[in-house]
PDB file of C-alpha atoms in Angstrom:
ATOM      1  CA  MET X1348     169.726  95.496  14.698  1.00 27.00           C
ATOM      2  CA  VAL X1349     169.742  94.993  11.020  1.00 26.00           C
ATOM      3  CA  VAL X1350     172.091  92.086   9.797  1.00 29.00           C
ATOM      4  CA  ASN X1351     172.921  92.586   6.167  1.00 34.00           C
ATOM      5  CA  LYS X1352     173.083  88.954   4.895  1.00 34.00           C
ATOM      6  CA  LEU X1353     173.630  88.681   1.168  1.00 37.00           C
ATOM      7  CA  CYS X1354     173.280  85.473  -0.884  1.00 38.00           C
ATOM      8  CA  ASN X1355     171.410  84.011  -3.963  1.00 40.00           C
ATOM      9  CA  PHE X1356     171.827  87.300  -5.897  1.00 38.00           C
ATOM     10  CA  ILE X1357     169.195  87.809  -8.489  1.00 31.00           C
ATOM     11  CA  ASN X1358     168.803  89.805 -11.780  1.00 34.00           C
ATOM     12  CA  ASP X1359     167.849  93.443 -11.226  1.00 37.00           C
ATOM     13  CA  SER X1360     167.940  95.560 -14.274  1.00 31.00           C
ATOM     14  CA  THR X1361     167.872  98.815 -12.237  1.00 35.00           C
ATOM     15  CA  ILE X1362     171.212  97.785 -10.487  1.00 38.00           C
ATOM     16  CA  MET X1363     173.050  95.624 -12.945  1.00 38.00           C
ATOM     17  CA  PRO X1364     171.781  95.624 -16.449  1.00 38.00           C
ATOM     18  CA  HIS X1365     172.486  92.429 -18.532  1.00 36.00           C
ATOM     19  CA  HIS X1366     174.406  90.743 -15.828  1.00 38.00           C
ATOM     20  CA  ARG X1367     173.388  88.034 -13.298  1.00 37.00           C
ATOM     21  CA  PHE X1368     174.280  88.463  -9.668  1.00 37.00           C
ATOM     22  CA  ILE X1369     176.492  85.713  -8.391  1.00 39.00           C
ATOM     23  CA  HIS X1370     175.492  83.091  -5.949  1.00 40.00           C
ATOM     24  CA  PHE X1371     177.941  82.552  -3.026  1.00 45.00           C
ATOM     25  CA  PRO X1372     177.467  81.064   0.513  1.00 52.00           C
ATOM     26  CA  LEU X1373     176.094  83.404   2.930  1.00 72.00           C
ATOM     27  CA  ILE X1374     178.048  86.507   3.808  1.00 84.00           C
ATOM     28  CA  THR X1375     177.483  89.221   6.405  1.00 83.00           C
ATOM     29  CA  PHE X1376     178.750  92.674   6.268  1.00 84.00           C
ATOM     30  CA  VAL X1377     180.487  93.921   9.532  1.00 84.00           C
ATOM     31  CA  ASN X1378     181.388  97.304   8.213  1.00 84.00           C
ATOM     32  CA  ALA X1379     181.735  99.135   4.786  1.00 88.00           C
ATOM     33  CA  SER X1380     182.801 102.500   3.725  1.00 88.00           C
ATOM     34  CA  PHE X1381     183.713 104.554   0.710  1.00 90.00           C
ATOM     35  CA  ASN X1382     185.349 107.822   2.006  1.00 89.00           C
ATOM     36  CA  GLN X1383     188.363 110.043   1.440  1.00 89.00           C
ATOM     37  CA  VAL X1384     191.169 108.908   3.674  1.00 88.00           C
ATOM     38  CA  SER X1385     193.732 111.408   4.846  1.00 85.00           C
ATOM     39  CA  ASN X1386     195.139 109.510   7.784  1.00 82.00           C
ATOM     40  CA  TRP X1387     195.844 105.747   8.192  1.00 79.00           C
ATOM     41  CA  ASP X1388     197.294 104.147  11.230  1.00 66.00           C
ATOM     42  CA  ASN X1389     200.384 102.072  10.071  1.00 64.00           C
ATOM     43  CA  ALA X1390     199.606  99.127  12.344  1.00 66.00           C
ATOM     44  CA  VAL X1391     196.288  97.522  11.661  1.00 74.00           C
ATOM     45  CA  PRO X1392     194.587  95.214  14.186  1.00 77.00           C
ATOM     46  CA  VAL X1393     194.054  91.630  13.238  1.00 84.00           C
ATOM     47  CA  ARG X1394     190.386  90.970  12.320  1.00 88.00           C
ATOM     48  CA  PRO X1395     188.363  87.696  12.692  1.00 89.00           C
ATOM     49  CA  HIS X1396     186.843  88.402   9.115  1.00 91.00           C
ATOM     50  CA  TRP X1397     187.756  89.122   5.568  1.00 93.00           C
ATOM     51  CA  ARG X1398     188.835  92.613   4.395  1.00 94.00           C
ATOM     52  CA  LEU X1399     188.840  94.205   0.938  1.00 96.00           C
ATOM     53  CA  TRP X1400     190.211  97.501  -0.205  1.00 95.00           C
ATOM     54  CA  TRP X1401     189.878  99.149  -3.590  1.00 95.00           C
ATOM     55  CA  ASN X1402     191.006 102.637  -4.455  1.00 94.00           C
ATOM     56  CA  PRO X1403     189.853 104.577  -7.617  1.00 92.00           C
ATOM     57  CA  GLU X1404     193.250 106.311  -7.727  1.00 91.00           C
ATOM     58  CA  PRO X1405     196.815 105.548  -6.545  1.00 93.00           C
ATOM     59  CA  GLY X1406     198.332 106.897  -3.394  1.00 93.00           C
ATOM     60  CA  ALA X1407     198.147 104.151  -0.792  1.00 93.00           C
ATOM     61  CA  GLU X1408     199.428 100.663  -0.258  1.00 93.00           C
ATOM     62  CA  ILE X1409     198.977  97.702   2.028  1.00 93.00           C
ATOM     63  CA  GLY X1410     201.786  95.594   3.324  1.00 90.00           C
ATOM     64  CA  CYS X1411     202.331  92.225   4.866  1.00 87.00           C
ATOM     65  CA  ASP X1412     205.282  89.857   5.418  1.00 83.00           C
ATOM     66  CA  ALA X1413     205.174  88.719   1.741  1.00 83.00           C
ATOM     67  CA  GLY X1414     205.509  92.292   0.390  1.00 88.00           C
ATOM     68  CA  THR X1415     203.760  95.607  -0.383  1.00 92.00           C
ATOM     69  CA  TYR X1416     200.722  95.947  -2.577  1.00 94.00           C
ATOM     70  CA  ALA X1417     199.773  99.333  -4.243  1.00 94.00           C
ATOM     71  CA  LEU X1418     196.091 100.161  -4.224  1.00 94.00           C
ATOM     72  CA  ASP X1419     194.928 101.317  -7.712  1.00 94.00           C
ATOM     73  CA  PRO X1420     191.761 101.144  -9.934  1.00 94.00           C
ATOM     74  CA  GLY X1421     192.970  97.908 -11.607  1.00 95.00           C
ATOM     75  CA  HIS X1422     193.589  95.746  -8.440  1.00 96.00           C
ATOM     76  CA  MET X1423     192.001  94.880  -5.061  1.00 96.00           C
ATOM     77  CA  VAL X1424     193.695  93.761  -1.963  1.00 96.00           C
ATOM     78  CA  LEU X1425     191.857  90.957  -0.048  1.00 96.00           C
ATOM     79  CA  VAL X1426     193.006  90.067   3.452  1.00 94.00           C
ATOM     80  CA  PRO X1427     191.736  86.693   4.960  1.00 92.00           C
ATOM     81  CA  PRO X1428     190.893  86.417   8.592  1.00 91.00           C
ATOM     82  CA  TYR X1429     193.675  86.885  11.303  1.00 89.00           C
ATOM     83  CA  VAL X1430     196.408  87.946   8.647  1.00 90.00           C
ATOM     84  CA  ARG X1431     198.441  90.844   9.891  1.00 88.00           C
ATOM     85  CA  ILE X1432     198.815  93.852   7.600  1.00 91.00           C
ATOM     86  CA  THR X1433     200.106  97.428   7.657  1.00 88.00           C
ATOM     87  CA  HIS X1434     198.782 100.610   5.920  1.00 88.00           C
ATOM     88  CA  ARG X1435     200.738 103.347   4.224  1.00 89.00           C
ATOM     89  CA  LEU X1436     199.233 106.567   2.769  1.00 90.00           C
ATOM     90  CA  HIS X1437     201.302 108.747   0.354  1.00 90.00           C
ATOM     91  CA  GLN X1438     198.504 111.233  -0.165  1.00 91.00           C
ATOM     92  CA  PRO X1439     194.818 111.581   0.557  1.00 91.00           C
ATOM     93  CA  VAL X1440     192.750 109.134  -1.415  1.00 91.00           C
ATOM     94  CA  TRP X1441     189.296 107.781  -1.769  1.00 92.00           C
ATOM     95  CA  SER X1442     189.075 104.222  -0.567  1.00 92.00           C
ATOM     96  CA  LEU X1443     186.430 101.398  -0.571  1.00 93.00           C
ATOM     97  CA  ALA X1444     186.909  99.255   2.524  1.00 92.00           C
ATOM     98  CA  LEU X1445     184.626  96.042   3.176  1.00 93.00           C
ATOM     99  CA  HIS X1446     184.701  93.936   6.352  1.00 91.00           C
ATOM    100  CA  VAL X1447     182.863  90.814   5.698  1.00 91.00           C
ATOM    101  CA  GLU X1448     182.189  87.463   7.576  1.00 88.00           C
ATOM    102  CA  VAL X1449     182.078  84.558   5.044  1.00 88.00           C
ATOM    103  CA  ASN X1450     180.286  81.439   6.037  1.00 80.00           C
ATOM    104  CA  GLU X1451     182.930  79.294   4.231  1.00 77.00           C
ATOM    105  CA  PRO X1452     186.028  78.016   5.922  1.00 77.00           C
ATOM    106  CA  VAL X1453     189.486  78.631   4.413  1.00 79.00           C
ATOM    107  CA  ASP X1454     192.745  76.785   4.795  1.00 76.00           C
ATOM    108  CA  PRO X1455     193.723  77.437   8.470  1.00 70.00           C
ATOM    109  CA  GLY X1456     197.351  77.890   7.454  1.00 74.00           C
ATOM    110  CA  LEU X1457     196.539  80.889   5.098  1.00 81.00           C
ATOM    111  CA  ASP X1458     198.827  83.626   5.865  1.00 85.00           C
ATOM    112  CA  ARG X1459     198.812  85.926   2.998  1.00 89.00           C
ATOM    113  CA  VAL X1460     197.026  88.598   1.176  1.00 93.00           C
ATOM    114  CA  PHE X1461     195.701  88.507  -2.335  1.00 95.00           C
ATOM    115  CA  TYR X1462     196.111  91.111  -5.046  1.00 96.00           C
ATOM    116  CA  PRO X1463     193.924  90.127  -8.119  1.00 96.00           C
ATOM    117  CA  GLU X1464     193.885  92.135 -11.277  1.00 96.00           C
ATOM    118  CA  LEU X1465     190.285  93.045 -11.873  1.00 96.00           C
ATOM    119  CA  PRO X1466     188.371  92.560 -15.153  1.00 95.00           C
ATOM    120  CA  GLU X1467     187.533  95.635 -17.019  1.00 94.00           C
ATOM    121  CA  ASP X1468     183.667  95.398 -16.397  1.00 93.00           C
ATOM    122  CA  MET X1469     184.471  95.155 -12.645  1.00 94.00           C
ATOM    123  CA  VAL X1470     186.475  98.326 -12.647  1.00 93.00           C
ATOM    124  CA  GLU X1471     183.616  99.994 -14.549  1.00 92.00           C
ATOM    125  CA  ARG X1472     181.164  98.785 -11.867  1.00 91.00           C
ATOM    126  CA  LEU X1473     183.335 100.151  -8.983  1.00 92.00           C
ATOM    127  CA  GLN X1474     183.792 103.345 -10.678  1.00 89.00           C
ATOM    128  CA  GLN X1475     179.951 103.772 -10.294  1.00 85.00           C
ATOM    129  CA  LEU X1476     180.509 104.492  -6.657  1.00 81.00           C
ATOM    130  CA  ASN X1477     181.887 107.911  -7.529  1.00 76.00           C
ATOM    131  CA  GLU X1478     178.851 108.548  -9.795  1.00 80.00           C
ATOM    132  CA  ARG X1479     176.055 107.393  -7.450  1.00 81.00           C
ATOM    133  CA  ILE X1480     177.465 108.501  -4.069  1.00 80.00           C
ATOM    134  CA  PRO X1481     179.882 111.285  -4.691  1.00 70.00           C
ATOM    135  CA  GLN X1482     179.915 112.205  -1.035  1.00 76.00           C
ATOM    136  CA  GLY X1483     180.946 108.625   0.058  1.00 80.00           C
ATOM    137  CA  PHE X1484     179.223 106.424   2.740  1.00 82.00           C
ATOM    138  CA  THR X1485     179.854 104.449   5.948  1.00 79.00           C
ATOM    139  CA  PHE X1486     177.506 101.827   7.262  1.00 72.00           C
ATOM    140  CA  THR X1487     177.581  99.058   9.941  1.00 58.00           C
ATOM    141  CA  GLN X1488     175.054  96.468  10.724  1.00 48.00           C
ATOM    142  CA  ASP X1489     172.693  98.759  12.624  1.00 43.00           C
ATOM    143  CA  LYS X1490     172.293 101.280   9.858  1.00 51.00           C
ATOM    144  CA  ASN X1491     170.210 101.026   6.737  1.00 52.00           C
ATOM    145  CA  HIS X1492     171.635 102.476   3.566  1.00 58.00           C
ATOM    146  CA  GLY X1493     169.159 100.895   0.994  1.00 67.00           C
ATOM    147  CA  ALA X1494     168.912  97.541  -0.651  1.00 72.00           C
ATOM    148  CA  TRP X1495     170.691  98.703  -3.859  1.00 76.00           C
ATOM    149  CA  LEU X1496     173.969  99.589  -2.017  1.00 82.00           C
ATOM    150  CA  HIS X1497     173.915  96.256   0.014  1.00 80.00           C
ATOM    151  CA  LEU X1498     173.252  94.286  -3.273  1.00 82.00           C
ATOM    152  CA  PHE X1499     176.005  96.299  -5.132  1.00 87.00           C
ATOM    153  CA  LEU X1500     178.577  95.590  -2.424  1.00 89.00           C
ATOM    154  CA  GLY X1501     177.603  92.037  -2.047  1.00 88.00           C
ATOM    155  CA  GLU X1502     178.049  91.503  -5.800  1.00 88.00           C
ATOM    156  CA  ILE X1503     181.570  93.290  -5.727  1.00 92.00           C
ATOM    157  CA  PHE X1504     182.728  91.095  -2.733  1.00 92.00           C
ATOM    158  CA  CYS X1505     181.416  87.814  -4.094  1.00 89.00           C
ATOM    159  CA  ARG X1506     183.072  88.590  -7.523  1.00 91.00           C
ATOM    160  CA  ALA X1507     186.235  89.376  -5.708  1.00 93.00           C
ATOM    161  CA  LEU X1508     186.231  86.044  -3.909  1.00 90.00           C
ATOM    162  CA  GLN X1509     185.808  84.293  -7.274  1.00 89.00           C
ATOM    163  CA  LEU X1510     189.167  85.751  -8.414  1.00 93.00           C
ATOM    164  CA  LEU X1511     190.988  83.966  -5.655  1.00 91.00           C
ATOM    165  CA  PRO X1512     192.642  80.529  -6.017  1.00 89.00           C
ATOM    166  CA  SER X1513     190.042  77.820  -5.462  1.00 85.00           C
ATOM    167  CA  GLU X1514     192.473  75.766  -3.304  1.00 84.00           C
ATOM    168  CA  ILE X1515     192.160  78.097  -0.394  1.00 85.00           C
ATOM    169  CA  TRP X1516     188.699  76.828   0.098  1.00 80.00           C
ATOM    170  CA  SER X1517     190.044  73.240   0.303  1.00 73.00           C
ATOM    171  CA  VAL X1518     189.841  72.486   4.036  1.00 73.00           C
ATOM    172  CA  PRO X1519     190.586  68.724   5.003  1.00 79.00           C
ATOM    173  CA  ALA X1520     187.636  66.801   6.332  1.00 84.00           C
ATOM    174  CA  ARG X1521     187.502  66.600  10.163  1.00 88.00           C
ATOM    175  CA  ASP X1522     186.766  63.723  12.461  1.00 93.00           C
ATOM    176  CA  PRO X1523     182.976  63.828  13.196  1.00 93.00           C
ATOM    177  CA  ARG X1524     183.780  63.669  16.929  1.00 95.00           C
ATOM    178  CA  VAL X1525     185.759  66.844  16.570  1.00 94.00           C
ATOM    179  CA  ASP X1526     183.034  68.433  14.615  1.00 91.00           C
ATOM    180  CA  ASP X1527     180.551  67.626  17.419  1.00 94.00           C
ATOM    181  CA  ALA X1528     183.019  69.080  19.955  1.00 95.00           C
ATOM    182  CA  VAL X1529     183.346  72.241  17.900  1.00 92.00           C
ATOM    183  CA  ALA X1530     179.526  72.635  17.651  1.00 92.00           C
ATOM    184  CA  THR X1531     179.303  72.253  21.456  1.00 94.00           C
ATOM    185  CA  ILE X1532     181.894  74.982  21.946  1.00 94.00           C
ATOM    186  CA  HIS X1533     180.165  77.330  19.576  1.00 91.00           C
ATOM    187  CA  SER X1534     176.790  76.819  21.150  1.00 91.00           C
ATOM    188  CA  ALA X1535     178.052  77.517  24.735  1.00 90.00           C
ATOM    189  CA  VAL X1536     180.607  80.402  24.392  1.00 89.00           C
ATOM    190  CA  ASP X1537     179.776  81.810  27.829  1.00 86.00           C
ATOM    191  CA  THR X1538     179.894  78.483  29.463  1.00 87.00           C
ATOM    192  CA  THR X1539     183.068  76.754  30.921  1.00 86.00           C
ATOM    193  CA  LEU X1540     183.632  73.447  29.117  1.00 92.00           C
ATOM    194  CA  SER X1541     186.284  70.999  30.397  1.00 95.00           C
ATOM    195  CA  ASN X1542     188.363  68.723  28.352  1.00 96.00           C
ATOM    196  CA  THR X1543     187.141  65.880  30.283  1.00 95.00           C
ATOM    197  CA  GLY X1544     183.487  66.650  29.443  1.00 95.00           C
ATOM    198  CA  LEU X1545     184.160  67.172  25.766  1.00 95.00           C
ATOM    199  CA  ALA X1546     186.072  63.900  25.717  1.00 96.00           C
ATOM    200  CA  ARG X1547     183.292  62.112  27.495  1.00 95.00           C
ATOM    201  CA  GLN X1548     180.933  63.390  24.669  1.00 95.00           C
ATOM    202  CA  ALA X1549     183.334  61.972  22.113  1.00 95.00           C
ATOM    203  CA  ASN X1550     183.700  58.602  23.914  1.00 96.00           C
ATOM    204  CA  LEU X1551     187.355  59.101  24.366  1.00 95.00           C
ATOM    205  CA  SER X1552     189.851  59.415  27.228  1.00 96.00           C
ATOM    206  CA  THR X1553     190.854  63.038  27.783  1.00 96.00           C
ATOM    207  CA  ASN X1554     194.392  62.545  26.481  1.00 96.00           C
ATOM    208  CA  ALA X1555     193.054  60.895  23.341  1.00 96.00           C
ATOM    209  CA  PHE X1556     190.537  63.571  22.792  1.00 96.00           C
ATOM    210  CA  ILE X1557     193.045  66.475  23.243  1.00 96.00           C
ATOM    211  CA  ARG X1558     195.420  64.747  20.804  1.00 96.00           C
ATOM    212  CA  LEU X1559     192.612  64.158  18.164  1.00 95.00           C
ATOM    213  CA  PHE X1560     191.327  67.709  18.535  1.00 95.00           C
ATOM    214  CA  SER X1561     194.668  69.152  18.177  1.00 94.00           C
ATOM    215  CA  GLN X1562     195.374  67.131  15.010  1.00 92.00           C
ATOM    216  CA  ASN X1563     192.275  68.298  13.379  1.00 92.00           C
ATOM    217  CA  MET X1564     192.036  71.885  14.485  1.00 89.00           C
ATOM    218  CA  GLY X1565     195.724  72.744  14.831  1.00 87.00           C
ATOM    219  CA  VAL X1566     195.298  73.850  18.448  1.00 91.00           C
ATOM    220  CA  PRO X1567     194.197  72.230  21.712  1.00 95.00           C
ATOM    221  CA  PRO X1568     190.503  72.495  22.706  1.00 95.00           C
ATOM    222  CA  GLN X1569     190.958  75.068  25.460  1.00 95.00           C
ATOM    223  CA  VAL X1570     192.866  77.328  23.133  1.00 94.00           C
ATOM    224  CA  TYR X1571     190.296  76.959  20.390  1.00 93.00           C
ATOM    225  CA  MET X1572     187.537  77.677  23.000  1.00 94.00           C
ATOM    226  CA  GLN X1573     189.418  80.859  24.115  1.00 94.00           C
ATOM    227  CA  ASN X1574     189.715  82.063  20.504  1.00 92.00           C
ATOM    228  CA  VAL X1575     186.009  81.463  19.812  1.00 92.00           C
ATOM    229  CA  ARG X1576     185.199  83.560  22.806  1.00 94.00           C
ATOM    230  CA  LEU X1577     187.622  86.369  21.653  1.00 93.00           C
ATOM    231  CA  ASP X1578     186.111  86.280  18.162  1.00 91.00           C
ATOM    232  CA  LYS X1579     182.558  86.670  19.781  1.00 92.00           C
ATOM    233  CA  ALA X1580     183.820  89.609  21.784  1.00 93.00           C
ATOM    234  CA  ALA X1581     185.151  91.266  18.652  1.00 91.00           C
ATOM    235  CA  ARG X1582     181.773  90.936  16.928  1.00 87.00           C
ATOM    236  CA  LEU X1583     179.885  92.283  19.893  1.00 91.00           C
ATOM    237  CA  LEU X1584     182.328  95.304  20.082  1.00 90.00           C
ATOM    238  CA  GLN X1585     181.593  95.962  16.418  1.00 82.00           C
ATOM    239  CA  GLN X1586     177.855  95.220  16.340  1.00 80.00           C
ATOM    240  CA  SER X1587     176.571  96.442  19.659  1.00 86.00           C
ATOM    241  CA  ASP X1588     176.869  99.257  22.111  1.00 87.00           C
ATOM    242  CA  GLU X1589     177.298  97.078  25.213  1.00 91.00           C
ATOM    243  CA  SER X1590     179.966  97.997  27.645  1.00 93.00           C
ATOM    244  CA  ILE X1591     183.206  96.112  27.577  1.00 93.00           C
ATOM    245  CA  ASP X1592     182.191  94.621  31.074  1.00 94.00           C
ATOM    246  CA  ILE X1593     178.980  93.215  29.684  1.00 94.00           C
ATOM    247  CA  VAL X1594     180.887  91.891  26.561  1.00 94.00           C
ATOM    248  CA  ALA X1595     183.455  90.181  28.824  1.00 93.00           C
ATOM    249  CA  GLU X1596     180.584  88.625  30.883  1.00 92.00           C
ATOM    250  CA  SER X1597     178.733  87.557  27.593  1.00 91.00           C
ATOM    251  CA  CYS X1598     181.782  85.695  26.372  1.00 92.00           C
ATOM    252  CA  GLY X1599     182.635  83.842  29.439  1.00 90.00           C
ATOM    253  CA  PHE X1600     185.514  86.013  30.713  1.00 91.00           C
ATOM    254  CA  CYS X1601     185.776  86.690  34.438  1.00 87.00           C
ATOM    255  CA  ASP X1602     186.304  90.466  34.026  1.00 88.00           C
ATOM    256  CA  ARG X1603     187.152  93.114  31.394  1.00 92.00           C
ATOM    257  CA  ASN X1604     190.795  93.115  32.481  1.00 94.00           C
ATOM    258  CA  TYR X1605     191.351  89.521  31.618  1.00 94.00           C
ATOM    259  CA  LEU X1606     189.334  89.974  28.309  1.00 94.00           C
ATOM    260  CA  SER X1607     191.580  92.962  27.452  1.00 94.00           C
ATOM    261  CA  LYS X1608     194.777  91.108  28.078  1.00 94.00           C
ATOM    262  CA  LEU X1609     193.718  88.157  25.889  1.00 94.00           C
ATOM    263  CA  PHE X1610     192.169  90.404  23.197  1.00 93.00           C
ATOM    264  CA  LYS X1611     195.202  92.497  22.816  1.00 91.00           C
ATOM    265  CA  ARG X1612     197.339  89.360  22.373  1.00 90.00           C
ATOM    266  CA  ARG X1613     195.048  87.996  19.651  1.00 90.00           C
ATOM    267  CA  PHE X1614     194.155  91.282  17.783  1.00 88.00           C
ATOM    268  CA  GLY X1615     197.013  93.589  18.539  1.00 86.00           C
ATOM    269  CA  VAL X1616     194.958  96.255  20.213  1.00 88.00           C
ATOM    270  CA  GLY X1617     192.604  96.436  23.285  1.00 92.00           C
ATOM    271  CA  PRO X1618     188.855  96.251  23.102  1.00 93.00           C
ATOM    272  CA  ALA X1619     188.228  99.941  23.427  1.00 91.00           C
ATOM    273  CA  ARG X1620     190.533 100.948  20.563  1.00 89.00           C
ATOM    274  CA  TYR X1621     189.349  97.915  18.489  1.00 88.00           C
ATOM    275  CA  ARG X1622     185.733  99.383  18.715  1.00 87.00           C
ATOM    276  CA  ARG X1623     186.863 102.860  17.922  1.00 82.00           C
ATOM    277  CA  GLN X1624     188.556 101.861  14.771  1.00 77.00           C
ATOM    278  CA  MET X1625     185.514  99.913  13.642  1.00 68.00           C
ATOM    279  CA  SER X1626     183.096 102.827  14.189  1.00 61.00           C
TER     280      SER X1626
END
């Protein structure tokens, strides 16, 4: 499986003349496409990663609780993790869609989409997709479409993030004991961890630990642990061909039915449909 990790962008005169690639913390592409869209589901599953859309022509829009945003050449729509949106298509359009994991935490209370106006040179760069790949493309992590395309999309995505307000990256410092517990949870996703065991690791009583964890993370430890497992299940559904039964077992769920119930509650659709929509 090829994992397309992009950071420390460098000069490459064959890709980006007279412009330096942007350095940004590690990002990983989950999925990317530039295709003609003639049918969009109105309800869109929640995703555990960032999403970006840009269209070279009008004819589609993305909505959320705060309003509706028309996709056009001069703007992008960027959607942070776990934000619910809807699609609406007025006519068939070409659309660039990027699904990207960003190794940089954002404000956990962030519940909005972003609609930045694009600099003229960025619009010109995006228009090159029509010139270089007139037939469009689709790739996921297990498909190799060439270094230039990965670098091009990485550049576009990183520049898009730099158009966002800097305060969204301002995450309050956490208690180091909570950081240790979070690291333990992420390192043992398929293992049942008790509040008592995590509290013992933090040298706290169970009640004091639950209270401290909830204050720092916004949810109790068992809810956080369940969400971590569901996010891992989402990644496995996107990045592997493993059966849903194997995915459930790998993520610490007793069976696929229990996974499906919790997965639909978190992402809005069941595992099978989620996988189909990411293919």
